Amino acid sequence: MEGNFRWSLVTAIAPVAWGTTYYVTHQFLPADQPLYGAVIRALPAGLLLLAVRRKLPSGSWWWRSAVLGTLNMGAFFALVYLAAQVLPTSVASTVMATSPVAMMMIAWALLAERPHLLALAGAGMGIAGVGLMLFAGTSTVDPVGVLASVAAMVMSSFGYVLAKRWGGQVDVLASTSWQLVAGGAVLLPVAVAVEGAPPDLDVAAVLAFGYVTVVATALAFVAWFAGLRHLSAAAVGLIGLLNPVTGVLLGTLLAAETLTVRQAGGIALVLVGIILGQPAVAARLTGRPGRGRRVGPGTPAPGGRRRRSAPTA
């Protein structure tokens, strides 16, 4: 249980770091070229990790890196960009808050990680909490934006579970670097086609991109994928809800925004949902070992029979 708690803290680095990008982007980065912003964020981060690890893909990891990089970074960033253009932030964020449920269902199908009821309850509370924090009501909702948000949520959820399924074959630093490089390479031609020339950056923007690249991308994705190695997809997905919580709290602390009673209630609801979904908490409340872990080849099933592990691609 203590090991699970430590890995939960490591995993939390990612959504907290991602949550800080709202403030950094708004204050210091060019607002009219978000696709180039995503490229500048992903590609240097991947190259940095590659320089640290100094290992290139081999065999099937060439195409696996391309698939994961597209799902988790390239196509994801492009779809989030499209949704941001036509949807209120509250609607897009609430759609993305359903990702823990998607990760649970996909992990159940691909990894035999059956989600426990407390995790599902925690996900429901998390979705409600995000809606309570951010939703301010809107007269019209563009269906194209909703489809883009749903596609981004499903693709990244699928990509994260695939990364968990394949990740045991290589170390986290290597696989994360390959994904970021592939994702940046996929996104670069899209940025050129949509946004034209790269943005001109002043000193503040360069420093801000340095933070986003090193902390909110390289470090954050390493922590995220490390968490997926040691925790269930359900637990990791719920920890991801710290992203909007961090954004709201940072806006209150640094941008002089007012934290309303409704937002405070939403934050509390999200935090309770995250806690409920963690394996150690489920084990304490139910008196049984946390469910949702992948069944190993030597794990006895009820009745003394041994279960076969889920096949790997």
Short mmCIF file of C-alpha atoms in Angstrom, two decimals, residues 23-299:
data_model
loop_
_atom_site.label_atom_id
_atom_site.label_comp_id
_atom_site.label_asym_id
_atom_site.label_seq_id
_atom_site.Cartn_x
_atom_site.Cartn_y
_atom_site.Cartn_z
CA TYR A 23 -1.38 30.22 -16.42
CA VAL A 24 2.00 30.11 -18.17
CA THR A 25 0.40 29.97 -21.62
CA HIS A 26 -2.02 32.80 -20.86
CA GLN A 27 0.63 35.06 -19.39
CA PHE A 28 3.74 34.46 -21.48
CA LEU A 29 3.16 32.44 -24.66
CA PRO A 30 1.72 33.54 -28.03
CA ALA A 31 -2.01 32.87 -28.00
CA ASP A 32 -2.58 32.75 -31.76
CA GLN A 33 -0.29 29.81 -32.63
CA PRO A 34 -1.14 26.95 -30.25
CA LEU A 35 -0.12 24.23 -32.72
CA TYR A 36 3.41 25.59 -32.92
CA GLY A 37 3.26 25.87 -29.15
CA ALA A 38 2.50 22.15 -28.93
CA VAL A 39 5.34 21.33 -31.36
CA ILE A 40 7.82 23.49 -29.43
CA ARG A 41 6.62 21.79 -26.29
CA ALA A 42 6.77 18.16 -27.46
CA LEU A 43 9.69 17.90 -29.85
CA PRO A 44 12.41 19.52 -27.69
CA ALA A 45 11.16 17.58 -24.66
CA GLY A 46 11.48 14.32 -26.56
CA LEU A 47 14.93 15.22 -27.85
CA LEU A 48 16.01 16.19 -24.31
CA LEU A 49 14.93 12.82 -22.91
CA LEU A 50 16.54 11.08 -25.88
CA ALA A 51 19.82 12.85 -25.13
CA VAL A 52 19.59 11.73 -21.49
CA ARG A 53 18.68 8.11 -22.26
CA ARG A 54 20.62 7.75 -25.55
CA LYS A 55 18.60 4.86 -26.87
CA LEU A 56 16.77 4.60 -30.20
CA PRO A 57 13.74 2.41 -30.87
CA SER A 58 14.30 -1.05 -32.28
CA GLY A 59 12.04 -3.54 -34.00
CA SER A 60 8.34 -2.99 -33.40
CA TRP A 61 9.04 0.05 -31.26
CA TRP A 62 9.49 2.19 -34.37
CA TRP A 63 5.82 1.84 -35.31
CA ARG A 64 4.66 1.61 -31.69
CA SER A 65 6.32 4.95 -30.92
CA ALA A 66 4.59 6.49 -33.93
CA VAL A 67 1.21 5.14 -32.82
CA LEU A 68 1.61 6.22 -29.20
CA GLY A 69 3.10 9.60 -30.12
CA THR A 70 0.17 10.29 -32.44
CA LEU A 71 -2.48 9.21 -29.94
CA ASN A 72 -0.98 10.78 -26.82
CA MET A 73 0.61 13.94 -28.21
CA GLY A 74 0.26 14.69 -31.94
CA ALA A 75 -3.39 14.10 -32.78
CA PHE A 76 -4.39 14.82 -29.18
CA PHE A 77 -2.90 18.33 -29.22
CA ALA A 78 -4.46 19.07 -32.63
CA LEU A 79 -7.93 17.97 -31.53
CA VAL A 80 -7.66 19.92 -28.26
CA TYR A 81 -6.69 22.97 -30.35
CA LEU A 82 -9.76 22.52 -32.57
CA ALA A 83 -12.05 22.12 -29.55
CA ALA A 84 -10.60 25.23 -27.91
CA GLN A 85 -11.49 27.28 -30.98
CA VAL A 86 -15.21 26.45 -30.96
CA LEU A 87 -16.09 25.37 -27.40
CA PRO A 88 -16.15 27.15 -24.05
CA THR A 89 -13.31 25.93 -21.82
CA SER A 90 -15.85 24.64 -19.31
CA VAL A 91 -17.49 22.31 -21.82
CA ALA A 92 -14.18 21.01 -23.22
CA SER A 93 -12.78 20.42 -19.72
CA THR A 94 -15.90 18.58 -18.58
CA VAL A 95 -15.71 16.29 -21.61
CA MET A 96 -12.04 15.59 -20.89
CA ALA A 97 -12.93 14.84 -17.26
CA THR A 98 -14.67 11.66 -18.45
CA SER A 99 -11.28 10.19 -19.42
CA PRO A 100 -10.93 8.14 -16.19
CA VAL A 101 -14.06 6.19 -17.13
CA ALA A 102 -12.76 5.66 -20.67
CA MET A 103 -9.41 4.47 -19.33
CA MET A 104 -11.14 2.06 -16.96
CA MET A 105 -13.23 0.50 -19.74
CA ILE A 106 -10.34 0.26 -22.21
CA ALA A 107 -8.02 -1.21 -19.55
CA TRP A 108 -10.71 -3.75 -18.66
CA ALA A 109 -10.84 -4.85 -22.32
CA LEU A 110 -7.09 -4.78 -23.07
CA LEU A 111 -5.43 -5.49 -19.73
CA ALA A 112 -8.06 -7.43 -17.76
CA GLU A 113 -8.07 -4.62 -15.17
CA ARG A 114 -11.61 -4.83 -13.88
CA PRO A 115 -12.54 -1.49 -12.25
CA HIS A 116 -13.93 -1.66 -8.74
CA LEU A 117 -17.10 0.16 -7.75
CA LEU A 118 -15.26 2.75 -5.65
CA ALA A 119 -13.20 3.76 -8.68
CA LEU A 120 -16.35 4.17 -10.76
CA ALA A 121 -17.96 6.18 -7.96
CA GLY A 122 -14.82 8.31 -7.71
CA ALA A 123 -14.91 8.95 -11.45
CA GLY A 124 -18.54 10.06 -11.21
CA MET A 125 -17.68 12.44 -8.40
CA GLY A 126 -14.69 13.75 -10.33
CA ILE A 127 -16.75 14.50 -13.43
CA ALA A 128 -19.39 16.25 -11.33
CA GLY A 129 -16.70 18.21 -9.48
CA VAL A 130 -15.05 19.43 -12.69
CA GLY A 131 -18.42 20.51 -14.04
CA LEU A 132 -19.16 22.32 -10.81
CA MET A 133 -15.76 24.07 -10.88
CA LEU A 134 -15.84 25.23 -14.46
CA PHE A 135 -19.30 25.11 -15.98
CA ALA A 136 -20.88 28.54 -16.21
CA GLY A 137 -23.69 27.78 -18.63
CA THR A 138 -23.68 28.39 -22.37
CA SER A 139 -26.37 29.16 -24.90
CA THR A 140 -24.90 27.17 -27.83
CA VAL A 141 -22.54 24.22 -28.03
CA ASP A 142 -20.83 23.50 -31.35
CA PRO A 143 -21.19 19.77 -32.16
CA VAL A 144 -17.88 19.82 -34.06
CA GLY A 145 -16.12 20.99 -30.90
CA VAL A 146 -17.82 18.32 -28.82
CA LEU A 147 -16.77 15.63 -31.32
CA ALA A 148 -13.20 16.95 -31.25
CA SER A 149 -13.14 16.87 -27.42
CA VAL A 150 -14.60 13.37 -27.30
CA ALA A 151 -12.12 12.17 -29.94
CA ALA A 152 -9.19 13.70 -28.03
CA MET A 153 -10.36 12.10 -24.80
CA VAL A 154 -10.88 8.65 -26.32
CA MET A 155 -7.64 8.70 -28.32
CA SER A 156 -5.48 9.73 -25.38
CA SER A 157 -7.20 7.26 -23.05
CA PHE A 158 -6.60 4.46 -25.57
CA GLY A 159 -3.02 5.64 -26.06
CA TYR A 160 -2.30 5.64 -22.34
CA VAL A 161 -3.62 2.11 -21.93
CA LEU A 162 -1.61 0.96 -24.94
CA ALA A 163 1.47 2.57 -23.40
CA LYS A 164 0.78 0.60 -20.22
CA ARG A 165 0.33 -2.63 -22.19
CA TRP A 166 3.52 -2.24 -24.21
CA GLY A 167 5.61 -0.30 -21.71
CA GLY A 168 7.04 -3.19 -19.73
CA GLN A 169 9.35 -4.08 -22.62
CA VAL A 170 11.42 -0.85 -22.46
CA ASP A 171 12.27 1.69 -19.78
CA VAL A 172 10.09 4.74 -19.16
CA LEU A 173 12.64 7.37 -20.23
CA ALA A 174 13.21 5.72 -23.60
CA SER A 175 9.56 5.10 -24.47
CA THR A 176 8.53 8.59 -23.36
CA SER A 177 11.25 10.23 -25.46
CA TRP A 178 10.21 8.26 -28.55
CA GLN A 179 6.56 9.19 -28.11
CA LEU A 180 7.29 12.90 -27.70
CA VAL A 181 9.59 13.01 -30.73
CA ALA A 182 7.03 11.14 -32.85
CA GLY A 183 4.18 13.31 -31.61
CA GLY A 184 6.07 16.51 -32.36
CA ALA A 185 7.04 15.24 -35.81
CA VAL A 186 3.42 14.37 -36.61
CA LEU A 187 2.20 17.77 -35.47
CA LEU A 188 4.87 19.89 -37.20
CA PRO A 189 3.42 19.73 -40.75
CA VAL A 190 -0.05 20.46 -39.35
CA ALA A 191 1.31 23.56 -37.62
CA VAL A 192 3.03 24.73 -40.82
CA ALA A 193 -0.15 24.22 -42.88
CA VAL A 194 -2.50 25.89 -40.40
CA GLU A 195 -0.36 28.59 -38.76
CA GLY A 196 2.31 29.37 -41.37
CA ALA A 197 5.64 30.68 -40.09
CA PRO A 198 6.82 29.91 -36.53
CA PRO A 199 6.09 32.55 -33.88
CA ASP A 200 8.56 35.24 -32.89
CA LEU A 201 9.50 34.71 -29.26
CA ASP A 202 10.76 37.26 -26.75
CA VAL A 203 12.88 36.40 -23.73
CA ALA A 204 9.86 35.80 -21.47
CA ALA A 205 8.31 33.44 -24.02
CA VAL A 206 11.57 31.51 -24.41
CA LEU A 207 11.84 31.06 -20.64
CA ALA A 208 8.18 30.05 -20.45
CA PHE A 209 8.66 27.49 -23.20
CA GLY A 210 11.70 26.23 -21.33
CA TYR A 211 9.53 25.58 -18.27
CA VAL A 212 6.74 23.99 -20.29
CA THR A 213 9.18 21.80 -22.22
CA VAL A 214 11.29 20.57 -19.29
CA VAL A 215 8.80 20.47 -16.40
CA ALA A 216 5.29 20.34 -17.87
CA THR A 217 6.20 17.96 -20.70
CA ALA A 218 9.43 15.96 -20.24
CA LEU A 219 9.18 15.49 -16.47
CA ALA A 220 5.38 15.32 -16.46
CA PHE A 221 5.09 12.59 -19.11
CA VAL A 222 7.87 10.53 -17.50
CA ALA A 223 5.98 10.70 -14.18
CA TRP A 224 2.67 9.87 -15.91
CA PHE A 225 3.98 6.83 -17.76
CA ALA A 226 5.90 5.68 -14.67
CA GLY A 227 2.62 5.78 -12.76
CA LEU A 228 0.97 3.67 -15.44
CA ARG A 229 3.68 1.03 -14.91
CA HIS A 230 2.91 0.67 -11.20
CA LEU A 231 -0.76 1.62 -10.74
CA SER A 232 -4.01 0.59 -12.37
CA ALA A 233 -5.28 2.65 -15.28
CA ALA A 234 -8.30 3.58 -13.15
CA ALA A 235 -6.12 5.06 -10.40
CA VAL A 236 -3.94 6.98 -12.85
CA GLY A 237 -6.93 8.32 -14.78
CA LEU A 238 -8.49 9.69 -11.61
CA ILE A 239 -5.22 11.33 -10.53
CA GLY A 240 -5.34 13.13 -13.88
CA LEU A 241 -8.29 15.17 -12.58
CA LEU A 242 -5.77 17.21 -10.58
CA ASN A 243 -5.12 19.03 -13.87
CA PRO A 244 -8.20 21.33 -13.82
CA VAL A 245 -7.97 21.63 -10.03
CA THR A 246 -4.43 23.00 -10.36
CA GLY A 247 -5.52 25.40 -13.08
CA VAL A 248 -8.31 26.85 -10.94
CA LEU A 249 -6.15 27.14 -7.80
CA LEU A 250 -3.23 28.69 -9.66
CA GLY A 251 -5.56 31.24 -11.21
CA THR A 252 -6.75 32.12 -7.72
CA LEU A 253 -3.22 32.43 -6.28
CA LEU A 254 -1.37 34.13 -9.12
CA ALA A 255 -3.95 35.73 -11.40
CA ALA A 256 -6.05 37.36 -8.66
CA GLU A 257 -9.13 35.35 -9.65
CA THR A 258 -11.84 34.77 -7.06
CA LEU A 259 -12.47 31.24 -5.83
CA THR A 260 -16.24 30.90 -5.52
CA VAL A 261 -18.08 28.64 -3.12
CA ARG A 262 -19.23 26.53 -6.05
CA GLN A 263 -15.65 26.10 -7.28
CA ALA A 264 -14.47 25.18 -3.80
CA GLY A 265 -17.21 22.56 -3.62
CA GLY A 266 -16.18 21.22 -7.02
CA ILE A 267 -12.56 20.95 -5.96
CA ALA A 268 -13.56 19.08 -2.81
CA LEU A 269 -15.70 16.70 -4.86
CA VAL A 270 -12.84 16.01 -7.28
CA LEU A 271 -10.35 15.35 -4.47
CA VAL A 272 -12.72 12.94 -2.73
CA GLY A 273 -13.29 11.15 -6.04
CA ILE A 274 -9.55 10.80 -6.64
CA ILE A 275 -8.98 9.41 -3.14
CA LEU A 276 -11.83 6.91 -3.46
CA GLY A 277 -10.36 5.53 -6.66
CA GLN A 278 -6.92 4.71 -5.27
CA PRO A 279 -6.21 1.01 -4.67
CA ALA A 280 -4.95 1.47 -1.10
CA VAL A 281 -8.16 3.27 -0.10
CA ALA A 282 -10.32 0.64 -1.77
CA ALA A 283 -8.41 -2.09 0.08
CA ARG A 284 -8.93 -0.37 3.43
CA LEU A 285 -12.63 0.29 2.87
CA THR A 286 -13.47 -3.14 1.51
CA GLY A 287 -11.00 -5.17 3.55
CA ARG A 288 -9.71 -6.82 0.36
CA PRO A 289 -6.62 -6.25 -1.79
CA GLY A 290 -7.15 -3.50 -4.35
CA ARG A 291 -8.76 -4.76 -7.52
CA GLY A 292 -8.12 -3.43 -10.97
CA ARG A 293 -4.55 -4.68 -11.19
CA ARG A 294 -3.51 -6.67 -14.19
CA VAL A 295 -3.68 -10.37 -13.49
CA GLY A 296 -0.26 -11.95 -13.79
CA PRO A 297 0.47 -15.40 -15.21
CA GLY A 298 1.14 -16.83 -11.77
CA THR A 299 -1.81 -15.31 -9.98
#
